[in-house]
Amino acid sequence: MSHTQRSGALPQRGLLKPSTRENLRIYWYNFRSNKLSIVGLIIVLISIYLALFPQTVTHFPEHVKEFVDFANAGQAPNATYWFGTDTNGRDIFTRVIYSFRGALLMSIVVLAISVPIGTALGLIAGYYHGTKIDTIIMRITDIFLSMPPLIKIAAWPPVPTGIPPAPGITPPRNSMLAITIMWWPWYTRLVYSSTVSLSEEYFVKEAELIGASKLHILVKEILPNCLSPILTKMALDVGWVILQGASLSFVGLGEQPPAPSFGTMISDGSKYMPDMWWIAIMPALGIIFIILGFNFFGDGIRDMFDRGKQS
């Protein structure tokens, strides 16, 4: 009898891996059925590559630092300078490519902090719906949501960390912290609405009846069912975080010269419109490139999970 049980357990254990592979195939099929999702994925991969290895596609890496070449200043796009040069003679293409690093780094840091905070608060408030915990968390969330984003960012005081600035091109810490303060309430709202509905489902009630801990219910039962909207929003938010960072740089609250950033280059180039249009237009196209890519990619993730539920 023990031999029969042992032999019967082997096929069940072997079925797990093919089932997982089959689910991945279904998700990938649902994702690639939307052609714009593939375009978005390609753009995202290109953006990541440019952020990690900008020196492989540029010929003037010294132009991202303090550099002046008045002999080549203000040149329109040509064979040598593909995006033209600015008023200091710096290659705009090189500066745009190096701006990808700071933009993506800002979005990664902001989402890495705001998503866990917002998700945890949303889970707690949603599970304890109707209690004082729910009221306190959601009223604080409403206060942050009611404030205009740029006012919250501009009003955020400088934070003396005592840490010297890291070498290379990195977005300022104060800007990242300010945008993070602005971003977590949206995830709290998103997860809160999902948790309120999920907490009434049978699998949650069954877990409560068998004596599962609150932490187990939140992390193992409810959170996995919230991952679809969270991942979709994260992909869509990358572009919006980059846009907020560019807005800060445009008004002088973000990265400071000579470090290249989209917002700073657009702000500087707007002074010379329309004669030297390329100084502002080329960085703007870089922002559009990233935002479209991550928006298409986020739509693909949403379709992937939604069709998975329908199937």
Short mmCIF file of C-alpha atoms in Angstrom, two decimals:
data_model
loop_
_atom_site.label_atom_id
_atom_site.label_comp_id
_atom_site.label_asym_id
_atom_site.label_seq_id
_atom_site.Cartn_x
_atom_site.Cartn_y
_atom_site.Cartn_z
CA MET A 1 0.00 0.00 0.00
CA SER A 2 2.87 2.35 0.81
CA HIS A 3 4.35 1.50 -2.56
CA THR A 4 1.07 2.50 -4.24
CA GLN A 5 0.95 5.81 -2.43
CA ARG A 6 4.56 6.55 -3.23
CA SER A 7 4.13 5.79 -6.92
CA GLY A 8 0.95 7.86 -7.04
CA ALA A 9 2.70 10.89 -5.58
CA LEU A 10 5.29 11.05 -8.34
CA PRO A 11 2.96 12.04 -11.20
CA GLN A 12 1.41 14.78 -9.07
CA ARG A 13 4.83 16.24 -8.31
CA GLY A 14 5.76 16.05 -11.97
CA LEU A 15 2.63 17.91 -13.06
CA LEU A 16 3.60 21.09 -11.22
CA LYS A 17 6.37 22.21 -13.54
CA PRO A 18 4.46 21.74 -16.82
CA SER A 19 1.51 23.60 -15.27
CA THR A 20 3.74 26.55 -14.35
CA ARG A 21 5.28 26.61 -17.81
CA GLU A 22 1.83 26.47 -19.36
CA ASN A 23 0.67 29.44 -17.30
CA LEU A 24 3.72 31.42 -18.41
CA ARG A 25 2.95 30.56 -22.02
CA ILE A 26 -0.62 31.79 -21.59
CA TYR A 27 0.54 35.04 -20.01
CA TRP A 28 3.08 35.60 -22.77
CA TYR A 29 0.46 34.83 -25.44
CA ASN A 30 -1.95 37.32 -23.89
CA PHE A 31 0.81 39.91 -23.66
CA ARG A 32 2.06 39.61 -27.25
CA SER A 33 -1.45 39.54 -28.70
CA ASN A 34 -1.38 43.32 -28.28
CA LYS A 35 1.18 44.56 -30.80
CA LEU A 36 1.68 47.85 -28.97
CA SER A 37 2.73 45.86 -25.89
CA ILE A 38 5.62 44.39 -27.87
CA VAL A 39 6.57 47.89 -29.02
CA GLY A 40 6.46 49.03 -25.40
CA LEU A 41 8.61 46.11 -24.27
CA ILE A 42 11.21 46.92 -26.93
CA ILE A 43 11.26 50.58 -25.88
CA VAL A 44 11.61 49.62 -22.21
CA LEU A 45 14.54 47.32 -22.99
CA ILE A 46 16.20 50.01 -25.11
CA SER A 47 15.72 52.57 -22.33
CA ILE A 48 17.26 50.24 -19.75
CA TYR A 49 20.20 49.52 -22.04
CA LEU A 50 20.79 53.24 -22.66
CA ALA A 51 20.63 53.90 -18.92
CA LEU A 52 23.15 51.16 -18.11
CA PHE A 53 25.54 51.53 -21.05
CA PRO A 54 25.23 55.07 -22.47
CA GLN A 55 28.90 55.16 -23.43
CA THR A 56 28.34 52.45 -26.06
CA VAL A 57 26.12 54.66 -28.23
CA THR A 58 27.66 58.10 -27.70
CA HIS A 59 30.91 59.62 -28.97
CA PHE A 60 31.25 62.61 -26.65
CA PRO A 61 31.00 61.36 -23.03
CA GLU A 62 32.96 64.39 -21.83
CA HIS A 63 30.01 66.58 -22.85
CA VAL A 64 27.98 65.49 -19.82
CA LYS A 65 30.37 67.32 -17.51
CA GLU A 66 31.71 70.86 -17.49
CA PHE A 67 32.60 71.32 -21.14
CA VAL A 68 32.68 74.30 -23.51
CA ASP A 69 33.31 74.30 -27.27
CA PHE A 70 32.13 77.62 -28.64
CA ALA A 71 33.47 76.77 -32.10
CA ASN A 72 30.70 74.13 -32.45
CA ALA A 73 28.02 75.91 -30.42
CA GLY A 74 24.46 76.11 -31.71
CA GLN A 75 24.87 73.66 -34.58
CA ALA A 76 21.72 72.16 -36.07
CA PRO A 77 21.42 68.35 -36.27
CA ASN A 78 24.00 66.99 -38.68
CA ALA A 79 26.09 63.88 -39.39
CA THR A 80 28.49 64.58 -36.53
CA TYR A 81 26.03 65.88 -33.95
CA TRP A 82 22.83 63.92 -34.58
CA PHE A 83 20.69 66.06 -32.26
CA GLY A 84 22.72 69.23 -32.75
CA THR A 85 24.66 71.13 -30.08
CA ASP A 86 23.63 73.57 -27.37
CA THR A 87 24.91 77.09 -26.77
CA ASN A 88 28.02 75.70 -25.06
CA GLY A 89 28.89 73.39 -27.94
CA ARG A 90 27.86 70.20 -26.12
CA ASP A 91 26.40 67.29 -28.06
CA ILE A 92 22.69 67.11 -27.26
CA PHE A 93 22.41 63.46 -28.31
CA THR A 94 25.01 62.48 -25.72
CA ARG A 95 23.29 64.49 -23.00
CA VAL A 96 19.88 63.03 -23.87
CA ILE A 97 21.23 59.47 -23.74
CA TYR A 98 22.89 60.06 -20.37
CA SER A 99 19.64 61.58 -19.06
CA PHE A 100 18.01 58.14 -19.30
CA ARG A 101 20.11 56.98 -16.35
CA GLY A 102 18.97 59.68 -13.95
CA ALA A 103 15.35 59.47 -15.11
CA LEU A 104 15.05 55.70 -14.70
CA LEU A 105 16.98 55.74 -11.43
CA MET A 106 14.56 58.29 -10.01
CA SER A 107 11.54 56.22 -11.02
CA ILE A 108 13.06 53.04 -9.56
CA VAL A 109 13.88 54.66 -6.23
CA VAL A 110 10.50 56.42 -5.95
CA LEU A 111 8.50 53.27 -6.74
CA ALA A 112 10.74 51.04 -4.60
CA ILE A 113 9.85 53.19 -1.59
CA SER A 114 6.29 54.30 -2.30
CA VAL A 115 4.87 50.96 -3.51
CA PRO A 116 5.68 48.93 -0.35
CA ILE A 117 4.50 51.76 1.92
CA GLY A 118 1.29 52.35 -0.01
CA THR A 119 0.59 48.64 -0.39
CA ALA A 120 1.09 47.89 3.32
CA LEU A 121 -1.14 50.76 4.41
CA GLY A 122 -3.80 49.81 1.87
CA LEU A 123 -3.80 46.19 3.03
CA ILE A 124 -4.15 47.15 6.69
CA ALA A 125 -6.84 49.78 6.10
CA GLY A 126 -8.80 47.53 3.74
CA TYR A 127 -8.70 44.48 5.99
CA TYR A 128 -9.78 46.53 9.02
CA HIS A 129 -12.45 48.30 7.00
CA GLY A 130 -14.85 50.32 9.12
CA THR A 131 -12.57 50.56 12.16
CA LYS A 132 -10.53 53.42 13.58
CA ILE A 133 -7.43 52.05 11.84
CA ASP A 134 -9.18 52.37 8.50
CA THR A 135 -10.35 55.90 9.29
CA ILE A 136 -6.93 57.16 10.40
CA ILE A 137 -5.01 55.70 7.45
CA MET A 138 -7.46 56.77 4.78
CA ARG A 139 -7.95 60.29 6.15
CA ILE A 140 -4.18 60.82 6.10
CA THR A 141 -4.18 59.47 2.56
CA ASP A 142 -6.95 61.88 1.57
CA ILE A 143 -4.97 64.82 2.98
CA PHE A 144 -1.95 63.96 0.83
CA LEU A 145 -4.12 63.40 -2.23
CA SER A 146 -5.87 66.74 -1.82
CA MET A 147 -2.62 68.71 -2.09
CA PRO A 148 -1.41 69.70 -5.59
CA PRO A 149 1.61 67.55 -6.52
CA LEU A 150 4.07 70.30 -7.40
CA ILE A 151 3.23 72.23 -4.23
CA LYS A 152 4.05 69.17 -2.12
CA ILE A 153 7.30 68.69 -3.99
CA ALA A 154 8.35 72.34 -3.84
CA ALA A 155 7.47 72.62 -0.14
CA TRP A 156 9.52 69.56 0.81
CA PRO A 157 12.48 70.85 2.85
CA PRO A 158 16.08 69.86 2.10
CA VAL A 159 17.18 66.74 3.94
CA PRO A 160 20.76 66.88 5.22
CA THR A 161 21.87 63.26 4.96
CA GLY A 162 25.57 63.84 5.55
CA ILE A 163 26.30 61.49 2.66
CA PRO A 164 28.53 62.92 -0.08
CA PRO A 165 27.02 62.84 -3.56
CA ALA A 166 27.72 59.65 -5.43
CA PRO A 167 29.95 59.81 -8.50
CA GLY A 168 28.25 59.79 -11.85
CA ILE A 169 24.83 61.07 -12.81
CA THR A 170 22.23 60.60 -10.08
CA PRO A 171 19.02 62.50 -9.39
CA PRO A 172 19.01 64.67 -6.24
CA ARG A 173 17.89 62.92 -3.09
CA ASN A 174 15.48 65.69 -2.10
CA SER A 175 13.57 65.42 -5.37
CA MET A 176 13.24 61.66 -5.04
CA LEU A 177 12.01 61.94 -1.44
CA ALA A 178 9.54 64.66 -2.36
CA ILE A 179 8.07 62.66 -5.24
CA THR A 180 7.89 59.58 -3.01
CA ILE A 181 5.88 61.54 -0.45
CA MET A 182 3.50 62.41 -3.26
CA TRP A 183 3.23 58.92 -4.76
CA TRP A 184 2.45 56.44 -1.98
CA PRO A 185 -1.22 57.54 -1.43
CA TRP A 186 -2.20 56.34 -4.90
CA TYR A 187 -1.10 52.80 -4.08
CA THR A 188 -2.83 52.99 -0.73
CA ARG A 189 -6.09 53.86 -2.48
CA LEU A 190 -5.62 51.16 -5.11
CA VAL A 191 -4.82 48.35 -2.69
CA TYR A 192 -7.45 49.53 -0.21
CA SER A 193 -10.30 49.14 -2.70
CA SER A 194 -9.09 45.67 -3.73
CA THR A 195 -8.58 44.52 -0.14
CA VAL A 196 -12.04 45.62 0.96
CA SER A 197 -13.65 43.39 -1.66
CA LEU A 198 -11.22 40.50 -1.23
CA SER A 199 -11.62 40.39 2.55
CA GLU A 200 -15.22 39.21 2.02
CA GLU A 201 -14.25 36.31 -0.24
CA TYR A 202 -14.64 32.71 0.87
CA PHE A 203 -10.93 31.87 0.83
CA VAL A 204 -10.23 34.69 3.31
CA LYS A 205 -13.08 33.62 5.57
CA GLU A 206 -11.85 30.04 5.47
CA ALA A 207 -8.36 31.14 6.45
CA GLU A 208 -9.82 33.03 9.40
CA LEU A 209 -11.86 30.01 10.48
CA ILE A 210 -8.85 27.70 10.57
CA GLY A 211 -7.00 30.20 12.78
CA ALA A 212 -4.56 31.72 10.29
CA SER A 213 -2.76 34.80 11.58
CA LYS A 214 -3.60 38.28 10.32
CA LEU A 215 -0.15 38.56 8.74
CA HIS A 216 -0.66 35.29 6.88
CA ILE A 217 -4.05 36.41 5.58
CA LEU A 218 -2.72 39.75 4.40
CA VAL A 219 0.50 38.48 2.82
CA LYS A 220 -0.45 35.01 1.58
CA GLU A 221 -4.16 35.33 0.80
CA ILE A 222 -4.98 38.94 -0.11
CA LEU A 223 -1.72 40.42 -1.43
CA PRO A 224 -1.22 37.90 -4.32
CA ASN A 225 -4.67 38.84 -5.62
CA CYS A 226 -3.70 42.53 -5.61
CA LEU A 227 -0.53 42.06 -7.67
CA SER A 228 -2.22 42.51 -11.04
CA PRO A 229 -3.37 46.13 -10.52
CA ILE A 230 -0.17 46.95 -8.59
CA LEU A 231 2.17 45.74 -11.35
CA THR A 232 0.08 47.45 -14.01
CA LYS A 233 0.14 50.76 -12.16
CA MET A 234 3.89 50.46 -11.51
CA ALA A 235 4.60 50.08 -15.23
CA LEU A 236 2.39 53.06 -16.05
CA ASP A 237 3.82 55.15 -13.22
CA VAL A 238 7.42 54.94 -14.42
CA GLY A 239 6.67 57.43 -17.18
CA TRP A 240 4.74 59.73 -14.87
CA VAL A 241 7.49 59.76 -12.25
CA ILE A 242 9.97 60.68 -14.97
CA LEU A 243 7.62 63.46 -16.09
CA GLN A 244 7.38 64.79 -12.53
CA GLY A 245 11.17 64.71 -12.23
CA ALA A 246 11.47 66.59 -15.52
CA SER A 247 8.96 69.16 -14.25
CA LEU A 248 11.10 69.71 -11.17
CA SER A 249 14.23 70.13 -13.27
CA PHE A 250 12.39 72.50 -15.61
CA VAL A 251 11.67 74.93 -12.75
CA GLY A 252 15.14 74.50 -11.24
CA LEU A 253 14.27 72.14 -8.38
CA GLY A 254 15.79 68.98 -9.81
CA GLU A 255 19.22 68.10 -11.13
CA GLN A 256 21.54 71.04 -11.43
CA PRO A 257 23.95 71.85 -14.30
CA PRO A 258 26.21 70.58 -15.67
CA ALA A 259 24.50 67.21 -15.02
CA PRO A 260 22.21 66.46 -17.98
CA SER A 261 18.49 66.02 -17.35
CA PHE A 262 15.47 66.23 -19.59
CA GLY A 263 13.78 69.06 -17.73
CA THR A 264 16.88 71.24 -17.46
CA MET A 265 17.68 70.88 -21.17
CA ILE A 266 14.10 71.71 -22.16
CA SER A 267 14.13 74.74 -19.86
CA ASP A 268 17.42 75.99 -21.32
CA GLY A 269 16.34 75.31 -24.90
CA SER A 270 13.01 77.12 -24.53
CA LYS A 271 14.94 80.40 -24.33
CA TYR A 272 16.20 79.93 -27.87
CA MET A 273 12.96 78.87 -29.56
CA PRO A 274 12.24 78.79 -32.43
CA ASP A 275 15.65 79.56 -33.94
CA MET A 276 17.53 76.73 -32.19
CA TRP A 277 14.53 74.46 -31.76
CA TRP A 278 16.58 71.27 -31.40
CA ILE A 279 17.92 72.25 -27.97
CA ALA A 280 14.45 71.85 -26.44
CA ILE A 281 12.72 69.49 -28.89
CA MET A 282 15.25 66.63 -28.74
CA PRO A 283 15.09 66.20 -24.93
CA ALA A 284 11.30 66.45 -25.15
CA LEU A 285 11.29 63.60 -27.66
CA GLY A 286 13.37 61.57 -25.19
CA ILE A 287 10.67 62.01 -22.53
CA ILE A 288 7.94 61.08 -25.01
CA PHE A 289 9.92 57.97 -26.00
CA ILE A 290 10.13 56.71 -22.41
CA ILE A 291 6.55 57.56 -21.45
CA LEU A 292 5.04 55.92 -24.53
CA GLY A 293 7.17 52.82 -24.02
CA PHE A 294 6.18 52.27 -20.41
CA ASN A 295 2.52 53.12 -21.11
CA PHE A 296 2.35 50.53 -23.88
CA PHE A 297 4.16 48.06 -21.64
CA GLY A 298 1.74 48.74 -18.77
CA ASP A 299 -1.25 48.23 -21.05
CA GLY A 300 0.21 44.89 -22.06
CA ILE A 301 0.59 43.80 -18.43
CA ARG A 302 -3.00 44.81 -17.74
CA ASP A 303 -4.29 42.86 -20.75
CA MET A 304 -2.14 39.89 -19.77
CA PHE A 305 -3.69 39.58 -16.32
CA ASP A 306 -7.23 40.49 -17.38
CA ARG A 307 -7.32 37.91 -20.15
CA GLY A 308 -5.76 35.40 -17.78
CA LYS A 309 -8.69 35.89 -15.40
CA GLN A 310 -11.20 35.55 -18.23
CA SER A 311 -9.61 32.33 -19.45
#
